[in-house]
Amino acid sequence: AKLFVALKENDRDAIVRIATAPPFRFTTKGMQPDLIYRYMCFHCDRDTPDVTGGMNVQQFAEYLDRTDPVAYINDDIIMVKRVSILLRGMGNAFHMKLKTSDYWAPVAARWLSKSAD
């Protein structure tokens, strides 16, 4: 939930911190913060030019793998990635650019607020 709030706010430091800390423990070979930020944005939120550098989805995925390959990704985030990518792909079919955190962050924030009580 914290990840989607950080994605919505585009808080780079928080995105990297949340992604690399438990429970996610996302790690790459080089642990480059900018690329971890871009991995999380790309896989969980959006594929906009500010993230992909203007590359298409396939080119950007290959670029990430070539530049700083993933060493570990927690199983819990795999389904989140999958759903985000599938929803954005469906949106693209209808010429819609989706940013999933626009939809998921409000729900995540409410959950975080309730769980803090």
PDB file of C-alpha atoms in Angstrom, residues 1-10 44-45 98-113:
ATOM      1  CA  ALA A   1       0.000   0.000   0.000  1.00  0.00           C
ATOM      2  CA  LYS A   2       2.841   2.386   0.849  1.00  0.00           C
ATOM      3  CA  LEU A   3       4.372   1.762  -2.571  1.00  0.00           C
ATOM      4  CA  PHE A   4       1.235   2.940  -4.391  1.00  0.00           C
ATOM      5  CA  VAL A   5       0.969   6.072  -2.286  1.00  0.00           C
ATOM      6  CA  ALA A   6       4.629   6.831  -3.081  1.00  0.00           C
ATOM      7  CA  LEU A   7       4.043   6.101  -6.788  1.00  0.00           C
ATOM      8  CA  LYS A   8       1.051   8.446  -6.845  1.00  0.00           C
ATOM      9  CA  GLU A   9       3.141  11.181  -5.205  1.00  0.00           C
ATOM     10  CA  ASN A  10       6.109  10.333  -7.467  1.00  0.00           C
ATOM     11  CA  CYS A  44       3.596  -1.193 -11.093  1.00  0.00           C
ATOM     12  CA  ASP A  45       2.324   2.146 -12.375  1.00  0.00           C
ATOM     13  CA  LEU A  98      -3.366   4.617 -17.528  1.00  0.00           C
ATOM     14  CA  LYS A  99      -1.405   5.418 -14.397  1.00  0.00           C
ATOM     15  CA  THR A 100      -2.565   2.700 -12.012  1.00  0.00           C
ATOM     16  CA  SER A 101      -1.529   4.590  -8.882  1.00  0.00           C
ATOM     17  CA  ASP A 102      -4.210   7.182  -9.707  1.00  0.00           C
ATOM     18  CA  TYR A 103      -6.760   4.452  -8.979  1.00  0.00           C
ATOM     19  CA  TRP A 104      -5.002   2.323  -6.367  1.00  0.00           C
ATOM     20  CA  ALA A 105      -3.337   4.985  -4.166  1.00  0.00           C
ATOM     21  CA  PRO A 106      -6.592   6.330  -2.653  1.00  0.00           C
ATOM     22  CA  VAL A 107      -7.596   2.804  -1.626  1.00  0.00           C
ATOM     23  CA  ALA A 108      -4.088   2.152  -0.311  1.00  0.00           C
ATOM     24  CA  ALA A 109      -4.120   5.395   1.697  1.00  0.00           C
ATOM     25  CA  ARG A 110      -7.469   4.504   3.289  1.00  0.00           C
ATOM     26  CA  TRP A 111      -6.170   1.050   4.185  1.00  0.00           C
ATOM     27  CA  LEU A 112      -2.980   2.507   5.669  1.00  0.00           C
ATOM     28  CA  SER A 113      -5.035   4.987   7.683  1.00  0.00           C
TER      29      SER A 113
END
